[in-house]
Amino acid sequence: MRARGAIRYLAVMPSSAEHPRVIVALDFPDPGRALEFVGQLDPRHCRVKVGKELFTRGGPMMVERLVSTGYDVFLDLKFHDIPNTVARACVAAAELGVWMLNVHALGGRKMMEGAREALEALPGKRPLLIAVTVLTSLGDEDIHEVGMAGTAADNVLRLARVARRAGADGVVCSPREVKALRQTQGRDFCLVTPGIRPRGAATGDQKRIMSPGEAVAAGSDYLVVGRPITEAPDPLAALQAIQGEIDTQIAATQ
């Protein structure tokens, strides 16, 4: 039954050429290197993620520069604070023109509801609001060490339910939890998955990982990929290889 559900999901998803599924993580120590790198890619074929290090060094101008060159930007700052502070931060991010932003689901339902309401009040198209569940660097032992009961997967499913009730558009999760989330939350809930490693690539500090094809087969909407592309001798070729694997997986299920 699960395999058939995954096939039905993939059958309605467009190819990566029509709808870029890869979000390239721009984990660079300075804005100049990041901008030089994105010049090797094409905004028609991928989206980009700006995280804490790059945003701290490059600030809002870095995001605005990427947006002005045509890239859909996922602002990955994982806001987690009192509801009013997070709501105002989300509005500030939206005003930069970002396509997607995230908050920590552990901030609670009221915090996420406040963020969604603040974004809904803005004129024009709002960015996607995505909740972080459990970081992909954390395994079950890490979860237990900080006092959380159950497995990492258990907590992902629980936090996703809270995020959905709060009005979030989807969650960031490990690809290992995608199939269960797709079954419980349906096809209209956006699933963003880091921890993507092409077969044979180093795992780095990620613990709950999958290949691009496996993640898409499970039901991932967007795949966050960093070092396998940014550290590749030919980043564009690495991106195209991942896109090819995604499209092959989609075509095999149609």
PDB file of C-alpha atoms in Angstrom:
ATOM      1  CA  MET A   1       0.000   0.000   0.000  1.00  0.00           C
ATOM      2  CA  ARG A   2       2.795   2.462   0.829  1.00  0.00           C
ATOM      3  CA  ALA A   3       4.570   1.942  -2.478  1.00  0.00           C
ATOM      4  CA  ARG A   4       1.367   2.606  -4.407  1.00  0.00           C
ATOM      5  CA  GLY A   5       0.836   5.793  -2.415  1.00  0.00           C
ATOM      6  CA  ALA A   6       4.314   7.015  -3.317  1.00  0.00           C
ATOM      7  CA  ILE A   7       3.690   6.269  -6.996  1.00  0.00           C
ATOM      8  CA  ARG A   8       0.428   8.219  -7.020  1.00  0.00           C
ATOM      9  CA  TYR A   9       2.243  11.174  -5.507  1.00  0.00           C
ATOM     10  CA  LEU A  10       5.074  11.144  -8.013  1.00  0.00           C
ATOM     11  CA  ALA A  11       2.729  10.809 -10.954  1.00  0.00           C
ATOM     12  CA  VAL A  12       1.403  14.339 -10.475  1.00  0.00           C
ATOM     13  CA  MET A  13       4.752  16.040  -9.815  1.00  0.00           C
ATOM     14  CA  PRO A  14       6.442  17.950 -12.669  1.00  0.00           C
ATOM     15  CA  SER A  15       9.987  17.275 -13.770  1.00  0.00           C
ATOM     16  CA  SER A  16      12.863  19.267 -12.300  1.00  0.00           C
ATOM     17  CA  ALA A  17      13.132  21.190 -15.578  1.00  0.00           C
ATOM     18  CA  GLU A  18       9.587  22.520 -15.123  1.00  0.00           C
ATOM     19  CA  HIS A  19       9.726  22.973 -11.366  1.00  0.00           C
ATOM     20  CA  PRO A  20      13.205  23.002  -9.762  1.00  0.00           C
ATOM     21  CA  ARG A  21      13.242  20.550  -6.875  1.00  0.00           C
ATOM     22  CA  VAL A  22      16.859  21.106  -5.793  1.00  0.00           C
ATOM     23  CA  ILE A  23      17.686  23.845  -3.279  1.00  0.00           C
ATOM     24  CA  VAL A  24      21.430  24.475  -3.250  1.00  0.00           C
ATOM     25  CA  ALA A  25      22.704  25.326   0.239  1.00  0.00           C
ATOM     26  CA  LEU A  26      25.045  28.304  -0.045  1.00  0.00           C
ATOM     27  CA  ASP A  27      27.126  27.440   2.995  1.00  0.00           C
ATOM     28  CA  PHE A  28      30.001  29.783   2.225  1.00  0.00           C
ATOM     29  CA  PRO A  29      32.042  31.862   4.690  1.00  0.00           C
ATOM     30  CA  ASP A  30      31.697  35.097   2.743  1.00  0.00           C
ATOM     31  CA  PRO A  31      29.211  36.712   0.322  1.00  0.00           C
ATOM     32  CA  GLY A  32      31.768  37.163  -2.448  1.00  0.00           C
ATOM     33  CA  ARG A  33      32.410  33.439  -2.743  1.00  0.00           C
ATOM     34  CA  ALA A  34      28.694  32.708  -2.625  1.00  0.00           C
ATOM     35  CA  LEU A  35      27.925  35.150  -5.420  1.00  0.00           C
ATOM     36  CA  GLU A  36      30.819  33.838  -7.497  1.00  0.00           C
ATOM     37  CA  PHE A  37      29.488  30.311  -7.021  1.00  0.00           C
ATOM     38  CA  VAL A  38      25.863  31.046  -8.012  1.00  0.00           C
ATOM     39  CA  GLY A  39      27.228  32.570 -11.206  1.00  0.00           C
ATOM     40  CA  GLN A  40      28.138  29.009 -12.207  1.00  0.00           C
ATOM     41  CA  LEU A  41      24.521  27.838 -11.826  1.00  0.00           C
ATOM     42  CA  ASP A  42      21.218  28.968 -13.332  1.00  0.00           C
ATOM     43  CA  PRO A  43      18.125  30.180 -11.421  1.00  0.00           C
ATOM     44  CA  ARG A  44      15.939  28.334 -13.924  1.00  0.00           C
ATOM     45  CA  HIS A  45      17.326  24.998 -12.741  1.00  0.00           C
ATOM     46  CA  CYS A  46      17.653  25.333  -8.969  1.00  0.00           C
ATOM     47  CA  ARG A  47      16.759  27.401  -5.938  1.00  0.00           C
ATOM     48  CA  VAL A  48      19.202  28.509  -3.245  1.00  0.00           C
ATOM     49  CA  LYS A  49      19.325  28.470   0.552  1.00  0.00           C
ATOM     50  CA  VAL A  50      20.874  31.195   2.681  1.00  0.00           C
ATOM     51  CA  GLY A  51      21.679  30.007   6.186  1.00  0.00           C
ATOM     52  CA  LYS A  52      22.962  31.581   9.382  1.00  0.00           C
ATOM     53  CA  GLU A  53      26.632  31.995   8.482  1.00  0.00           C
ATOM     54  CA  LEU A  54      26.079  33.611   5.104  1.00  0.00           C
ATOM     55  CA  PHE A  55      23.248  35.806   6.359  1.00  0.00           C
ATOM     56  CA  THR A  56      25.307  36.952   9.353  1.00  0.00           C
ATOM     57  CA  ARG A  57      28.165  37.951   7.072  1.00  0.00           C
ATOM     58  CA  GLY A  58      26.193  39.218   4.090  1.00  0.00           C
ATOM     59  CA  GLY A  59      23.015  40.466   5.731  1.00  0.00           C
ATOM     60  CA  PRO A  60      19.776  41.381   3.983  1.00  0.00           C
ATOM     61  CA  MET A  61      21.687  42.778   1.005  1.00  0.00           C
ATOM     62  CA  MET A  62      22.948  39.284   0.222  1.00  0.00           C
ATOM     63  CA  VAL A  63      19.407  37.975   0.025  1.00  0.00           C
ATOM     64  CA  GLU A  64      18.243  40.921  -2.061  1.00  0.00           C
ATOM     65  CA  ARG A  65      21.153  40.404  -4.459  1.00  0.00           C
ATOM     66  CA  LEU A  66      20.213  36.778  -5.021  1.00  0.00           C
ATOM     67  CA  VAL A  67      16.544  37.648  -5.480  1.00  0.00           C
ATOM     68  CA  SER A  68      17.437  40.364  -7.996  1.00  0.00           C
ATOM     69  CA  THR A  69      19.386  37.847 -10.097  1.00  0.00           C
ATOM     70  CA  GLY A  70      16.340  35.620 -10.370  1.00  0.00           C
ATOM     71  CA  TYR A  71      16.900  33.026  -7.654  1.00  0.00           C
ATOM     72  CA  ASP A  72      14.145  31.740  -5.404  1.00  0.00           C
ATOM     73  CA  VAL A  73      15.678  32.111  -1.941  1.00  0.00           C
ATOM     74  CA  PHE A  74      14.982  29.864   1.022  1.00  0.00           C
ATOM     75  CA  LEU A  75      15.980  31.898   4.094  1.00  0.00           C
ATOM     76  CA  ASP A  76      17.042  29.240   6.582  1.00  0.00           C
ATOM     77  CA  LEU A  77      17.307  31.113   9.894  1.00  0.00           C
ATOM     78  CA  LYS A  78      15.033  28.798  11.920  1.00  0.00           C
ATOM     79  CA  PHE A  79      13.303  31.526  13.906  1.00  0.00           C
ATOM     80  CA  HIS A  80      12.545  30.401  17.462  1.00  0.00           C
ATOM     81  CA  ASP A  81      11.448  33.019  19.987  1.00  0.00           C
ATOM     82  CA  ILE A  82       8.329  34.500  21.548  1.00  0.00           C
ATOM     83  CA  PRO A  83       5.432  34.727  19.058  1.00  0.00           C
ATOM     84  CA  ASN A  84       5.573  38.499  18.482  1.00  0.00           C
ATOM     85  CA  THR A  85       9.319  38.506  17.840  1.00  0.00           C
ATOM     86  CA  VAL A  86       9.083  35.622  15.371  1.00  0.00           C
ATOM     87  CA  ALA A  87       6.110  37.175  13.575  1.00  0.00           C
ATOM     88  CA  ARG A  88       8.022  40.427  13.050  1.00  0.00           C
ATOM     89  CA  ALA A  89      11.110  38.558  11.883  1.00  0.00           C
ATOM     90  CA  CYS A  90       9.003  36.651   9.331  1.00  0.00           C
ATOM     91  CA  VAL A  91       7.564  39.908   8.002  1.00  0.00           C
ATOM     92  CA  ALA A  92      11.078  41.354   7.668  1.00  0.00           C
ATOM     93  CA  ALA A  93      12.162  38.246   5.747  1.00  0.00           C
ATOM     94  CA  ALA A  94       9.128  38.407   3.465  1.00  0.00           C
ATOM     95  CA  GLU A  95       9.923  42.025   2.635  1.00  0.00           C
ATOM     96  CA  LEU A  96      13.307  40.880   1.307  1.00  0.00           C
ATOM     97  CA  GLY A  97      11.448  38.908  -1.366  1.00  0.00           C
ATOM     98  CA  VAL A  98      12.292  35.409  -0.123  1.00  0.00           C
ATOM     99  CA  TRP A  99      10.419  32.439  -1.561  1.00  0.00           C
ATOM    100  CA  MET A 100      10.534  30.332   1.605  1.00  0.00           C
ATOM    101  CA  LEU A 101      11.438  30.845   5.261  1.00  0.00           C
ATOM    102  CA  ASN A 102      11.423  28.638   8.314  1.00  0.00           C
ATOM    103  CA  VAL A 103      10.727  28.596  12.030  1.00  0.00           C
ATOM    104  CA  HIS A 104      11.372  25.975  14.704  1.00  0.00           C
ATOM    105  CA  ALA A 105       8.297  23.852  15.408  1.00  0.00           C
ATOM    106  CA  LEU A 106       9.535  23.533  18.993  1.00  0.00           C
ATOM    107  CA  GLY A 107       8.586  27.188  19.391  1.00  0.00           C
ATOM    108  CA  GLY A 108       5.022  25.936  19.694  1.00  0.00           C
ATOM    109  CA  ARG A 109       1.671  26.321  18.013  1.00  0.00           C
ATOM    110  CA  LYS A 110       1.062  29.936  19.077  1.00  0.00           C
ATOM    111  CA  MET A 111       4.415  31.027  17.705  1.00  0.00           C
ATOM    112  CA  MET A 112       3.744  29.371  14.349  1.00  0.00           C
ATOM    113  CA  GLU A 113       0.192  30.720  14.210  1.00  0.00           C
ATOM    114  CA  GLY A 114       1.514  34.221  14.822  1.00  0.00           C
ATOM    115  CA  ALA A 115       4.020  33.847  12.011  1.00  0.00           C
ATOM    116  CA  ARG A 116       1.369  32.607   9.588  1.00  0.00           C
ATOM    117  CA  GLU A 117      -1.064  35.397  10.508  1.00  0.00           C
ATOM    118  CA  ALA A 118       1.629  38.053  10.069  1.00  0.00           C
ATOM    119  CA  LEU A 119       2.548  36.725   6.628  1.00  0.00           C
ATOM    120  CA  GLU A 120      -1.098  36.445   5.569  1.00  0.00           C
ATOM    121  CA  ALA A 121      -1.598  40.133   6.388  1.00  0.00           C
ATOM    122  CA  LEU A 122       1.070  41.214   3.898  1.00  0.00           C
ATOM    123  CA  PRO A 123       0.057  42.402   0.411  1.00  0.00           C
ATOM    124  CA  GLY A 124       0.920  40.234  -2.565  1.00  0.00           C
ATOM    125  CA  LYS A 125       2.231  36.714  -2.619  1.00  0.00           C
ATOM    126  CA  ARG A 126       3.649  35.562   0.698  1.00  0.00           C
ATOM    127  CA  PRO A 127       6.621  33.206   1.144  1.00  0.00           C
ATOM    128  CA  LEU A 128       6.129  29.597   2.122  1.00  0.00           C
ATOM    129  CA  LEU A 129       6.229  29.099   5.888  1.00  0.00           C
ATOM    130  CA  ILE A 130       8.051  25.896   6.780  1.00  0.00           C
ATOM    131  CA  ALA A 131       8.593  24.461  10.266  1.00  0.00           C
ATOM    132  CA  VAL A 132      11.797  22.692  11.290  1.00  0.00           C
ATOM    133  CA  THR A 133      11.026  19.457  13.122  1.00  0.00           C
ATOM    134  CA  VAL A 134      14.171  17.568  14.208  1.00  0.00           C
ATOM    135  CA  LEU A 135      17.553  18.477  12.762  1.00  0.00           C
ATOM    136  CA  THR A 136      18.949  15.798  10.469  1.00  0.00           C
ATOM    137  CA  SER A 137      22.189  15.817  12.469  1.00  0.00           C
ATOM    138  CA  LEU A 138      20.304  14.373  15.460  1.00  0.00           C
ATOM    139  CA  GLY A 139      19.773  10.670  16.052  1.00  0.00           C
ATOM    140  CA  ASP A 140      17.735   8.881  18.691  1.00  0.00           C
ATOM    141  CA  GLU A 141      20.496   9.098  21.308  1.00  0.00           C
ATOM    142  CA  ASP A 142      20.708  12.864  20.828  1.00  0.00           C
ATOM    143  CA  ILE A 143      16.936  13.148  21.228  1.00  0.00           C
ATOM    144  CA  HIS A 144      17.021  11.213  24.495  1.00  0.00           C
ATOM    145  CA  GLU A 145      19.957  13.236  25.821  1.00  0.00           C
ATOM    146  CA  VAL A 146      17.927  16.458  25.710  1.00  0.00           C
ATOM    147  CA  GLY A 147      14.994  14.841  27.477  1.00  0.00           C
ATOM    148  CA  MET A 148      12.650  14.086  24.580  1.00  0.00           C
ATOM    149  CA  ALA A 149      10.797  10.784  24.669  1.00  0.00           C
ATOM    150  CA  GLY A 150      10.495   8.455  21.692  1.00  0.00           C
ATOM    151  CA  THR A 151      12.603   8.292  18.564  1.00  0.00           C
ATOM    152  CA  ALA A 152      13.641  11.109  16.258  1.00  0.00           C
ATOM    153  CA  ALA A 153      10.976   9.910  13.809  1.00  0.00           C
ATOM    154  CA  ASP A 154       8.293   9.962  16.517  1.00  0.00           C
ATOM    155  CA  ASN A 155       9.100  13.568  17.321  1.00  0.00           C
ATOM    156  CA  VAL A 156       9.129  14.576  13.658  1.00  0.00           C
ATOM    157  CA  LEU A 157       5.594  13.238  13.189  1.00  0.00           C
ATOM    158  CA  ARG A 158       4.339  14.879  16.370  1.00  0.00           C
ATOM    159  CA  LEU A 159       5.847  18.275  15.559  1.00  0.00           C
ATOM    160  CA  ALA A 160       4.548  18.087  11.984  1.00  0.00           C
ATOM    161  CA  ARG A 161       1.001  17.642  13.292  1.00  0.00           C
ATOM    162  CA  VAL A 162       1.400  20.739  15.475  1.00  0.00           C
ATOM    163  CA  ALA A 163       2.830  22.706  12.545  1.00  0.00           C
ATOM    164  CA  ARG A 164      -0.066  21.735  10.309  1.00  0.00           C
ATOM    165  CA  ARG A 165      -2.618  22.795  12.920  1.00  0.00           C
ATOM    166  CA  ALA A 166      -0.792  26.118  13.230  1.00  0.00           C
ATOM    167  CA  GLY A 167      -1.123  26.769   9.491  1.00  0.00           C
ATOM    168  CA  ALA A 168       2.425  26.092   8.342  1.00  0.00           C
ATOM    169  CA  ASP A 169       2.766  25.121   4.682  1.00  0.00           C
ATOM    170  CA  GLY A 170       5.003  22.184   5.496  1.00  0.00           C
ATOM    171  CA  VAL A 171       8.045  21.022   7.396  1.00  0.00           C
ATOM    172  CA  VAL A 172      11.741  20.434   7.097  1.00  0.00           C
ATOM    173  CA  CYS A 173      12.406  16.788   7.855  1.00  0.00           C
ATOM    174  CA  SER A 174      14.845  13.991   7.229  1.00  0.00           C
ATOM    175  CA  PRO A 175      14.094  11.970   4.069  1.00  0.00           C
ATOM    176  CA  ARG A 176      13.699   8.985   6.396  1.00  0.00           C
ATOM    177  CA  GLU A 177      10.455  10.478   7.712  1.00  0.00           C
ATOM    178  CA  VAL A 178       9.037  11.596   4.369  1.00  0.00           C
ATOM    179  CA  LYS A 179       6.961   8.511   3.573  1.00  0.00           C
ATOM    180  CA  ALA A 180       5.197   8.539   6.950  1.00  0.00           C
ATOM    181  CA  LEU A 181       4.570  12.288   6.728  1.00  0.00           C
ATOM    182  CA  ARG A 182       3.210  11.988   3.211  1.00  0.00           C
ATOM    183  CA  GLN A 183       0.782   9.320   4.361  1.00  0.00           C
ATOM    184  CA  THR A 184      -0.392  11.207   7.444  1.00  0.00           C
ATOM    185  CA  GLN A 185      -0.374  14.779   6.124  1.00  0.00           C
ATOM    186  CA  GLY A 186      -1.412  14.286   2.499  1.00  0.00           C
ATOM    187  CA  ARG A 187      -0.057  15.664  -0.748  1.00  0.00           C
ATOM    188  CA  ASP A 188      -0.741  19.345  -0.042  1.00  0.00           C
ATOM    189  CA  PHE A 189       1.796  19.529   2.806  1.00  0.00           C
ATOM    190  CA  CYS A 190       5.223  20.668   1.625  1.00  0.00           C
ATOM    191  CA  LEU A 191       8.142  18.441   2.629  1.00  0.00           C
ATOM    192  CA  VAL A 192      11.645  19.928   2.460  1.00  0.00           C
ATOM    193  CA  THR A 193      14.449  17.457   3.012  1.00  0.00           C
ATOM    194  CA  PRO A 194      18.094  18.092   3.787  1.00  0.00           C
ATOM    195  CA  GLY A 195      20.340  15.107   4.395  1.00  0.00           C
ATOM    196  CA  ILE A 196      20.462  14.371   0.659  1.00  0.00           C
ATOM    197  CA  ARG A 197      23.592  12.624  -0.525  1.00  0.00           C
ATOM    198  CA  PRO A 198      24.114  11.149  -4.006  1.00  0.00           C
ATOM    199  CA  ARG A 199      25.202   7.529  -3.883  1.00  0.00           C
ATOM    200  CA  GLY A 200      28.875   7.295  -2.954  1.00  0.00           C
ATOM    201  CA  ALA A 201      29.086  10.821  -1.493  1.00  0.00           C
ATOM    202  CA  ALA A 202      30.441  11.467   2.005  1.00  0.00           C
ATOM    203  CA  THR A 203      27.743  11.756   4.687  1.00  0.00           C
ATOM    204  CA  GLY A 204      29.489  14.539   6.634  1.00  0.00           C
ATOM    205  CA  ASP A 205      27.607  15.484   9.828  1.00  0.00           C
ATOM    206  CA  GLN A 206      24.248  14.179   8.601  1.00  0.00           C
ATOM    207  CA  LYS A 207      22.843  11.020  10.190  1.00  0.00           C
ATOM    208  CA  ARG A 208      19.417  10.447   8.592  1.00  0.00           C
ATOM    209  CA  ILE A 209      20.147  10.588   4.868  1.00  0.00           C
ATOM    210  CA  MET A 210      18.916   9.304   1.477  1.00  0.00           C
ATOM    211  CA  SER A 211      19.886   9.617  -2.163  1.00  0.00           C
ATOM    212  CA  PRO A 212      17.952  12.123  -4.321  1.00  0.00           C
ATOM    213  CA  GLY A 213      15.994   9.395  -6.098  1.00  0.00           C
ATOM    214  CA  GLU A 214      15.043   7.669  -2.857  1.00  0.00           C
ATOM    215  CA  ALA A 215      13.862  10.919  -1.285  1.00  0.00           C
ATOM    216  CA  VAL A 216      11.685  11.850  -4.256  1.00  0.00           C
ATOM    217  CA  ALA A 217      10.265   8.332  -4.416  1.00  0.00           C
ATOM    218  CA  ALA A 218       9.278   8.664  -0.763  1.00  0.00           C
ATOM    219  CA  GLY A 219       7.477  11.941  -1.488  1.00  0.00           C
ATOM    220  CA  SER A 220       9.904  14.833  -0.936  1.00  0.00           C
ATOM    221  CA  ASP A 221       8.945  18.104  -2.609  1.00  0.00           C
ATOM    222  CA  TYR A 222      12.286  19.901  -2.315  1.00  0.00           C
ATOM    223  CA  LEU A 223      15.766  18.519  -1.716  1.00  0.00           C
ATOM    224  CA  VAL A 224      18.376  20.637   0.048  1.00  0.00           C
ATOM    225  CA  VAL A 225      21.839  19.748  -1.250  1.00  0.00           C
ATOM    226  CA  GLY A 226      25.027  21.473  -0.169  1.00  0.00           C
ATOM    227  CA  ARG A 227      28.524  20.021  -0.365  1.00  0.00           C
ATOM    228  CA  PRO A 228      27.851  17.432  -3.102  1.00  0.00           C
ATOM    229  CA  ILE A 229      27.241  20.452  -5.366  1.00  0.00           C
ATOM    230  CA  THR A 230      29.203  23.325  -3.798  1.00  0.00           C
ATOM    231  CA  GLU A 231      32.386  21.272  -3.400  1.00  0.00           C
ATOM    232  CA  ALA A 232      32.126  19.490  -6.748  1.00  0.00           C
ATOM    233  CA  PRO A 233      34.808  20.205  -9.383  1.00  0.00           C
ATOM    234  CA  ASP A 234      31.957  21.072 -11.769  1.00  0.00           C
ATOM    235  CA  PRO A 235      28.961  22.301  -9.715  1.00  0.00           C
ATOM    236  CA  LEU A 236      26.641  22.577 -12.706  1.00  0.00           C
ATOM    237  CA  ALA A 237      27.399  19.012 -13.766  1.00  0.00           C
ATOM    238  CA  ALA A 238      26.791  17.809 -10.203  1.00  0.00           C
ATOM    239  CA  LEU A 239      23.446  19.639 -10.126  1.00  0.00           C
ATOM    240  CA  GLN A 240      22.458  18.194 -13.496  1.00  0.00           C
ATOM    241  CA  ALA A 241      23.344  14.670 -12.323  1.00  0.00           C
ATOM    242  CA  ILE A 242      21.067  15.055  -9.301  1.00  0.00           C
ATOM    243  CA  GLN A 243      18.283  16.475 -11.456  1.00  0.00           C
ATOM    244  CA  GLY A 244      18.723  13.552 -13.813  1.00  0.00           C
ATOM    245  CA  GLU A 245      18.341  11.080 -10.971  1.00  0.00           C
ATOM    246  CA  ILE A 246      15.177  12.868  -9.823  1.00  0.00           C
ATOM    247  CA  ASP A 247      13.647  12.908 -13.298  1.00  0.00           C
ATOM    248  CA  THR A 248      14.526   9.252 -13.856  1.00  0.00           C
ATOM    249  CA  GLN A 249      12.758   8.337 -10.627  1.00  0.00           C
ATOM    250  CA  ILE A 250       9.662  10.344 -11.580  1.00  0.00           C
ATOM    251  CA  ALA A 251       9.558   8.886 -15.100  1.00  0.00           C
ATOM    252  CA  ALA A 252       9.879   5.342 -13.743  1.00  0.00           C
ATOM    253  CA  THR A 253       6.679   5.760 -11.724  1.00  0.00           C
ATOM    254  CA  GLN A 254       4.508   7.290 -14.443  1.00  0.00           C
TER     255      GLN A 254
END
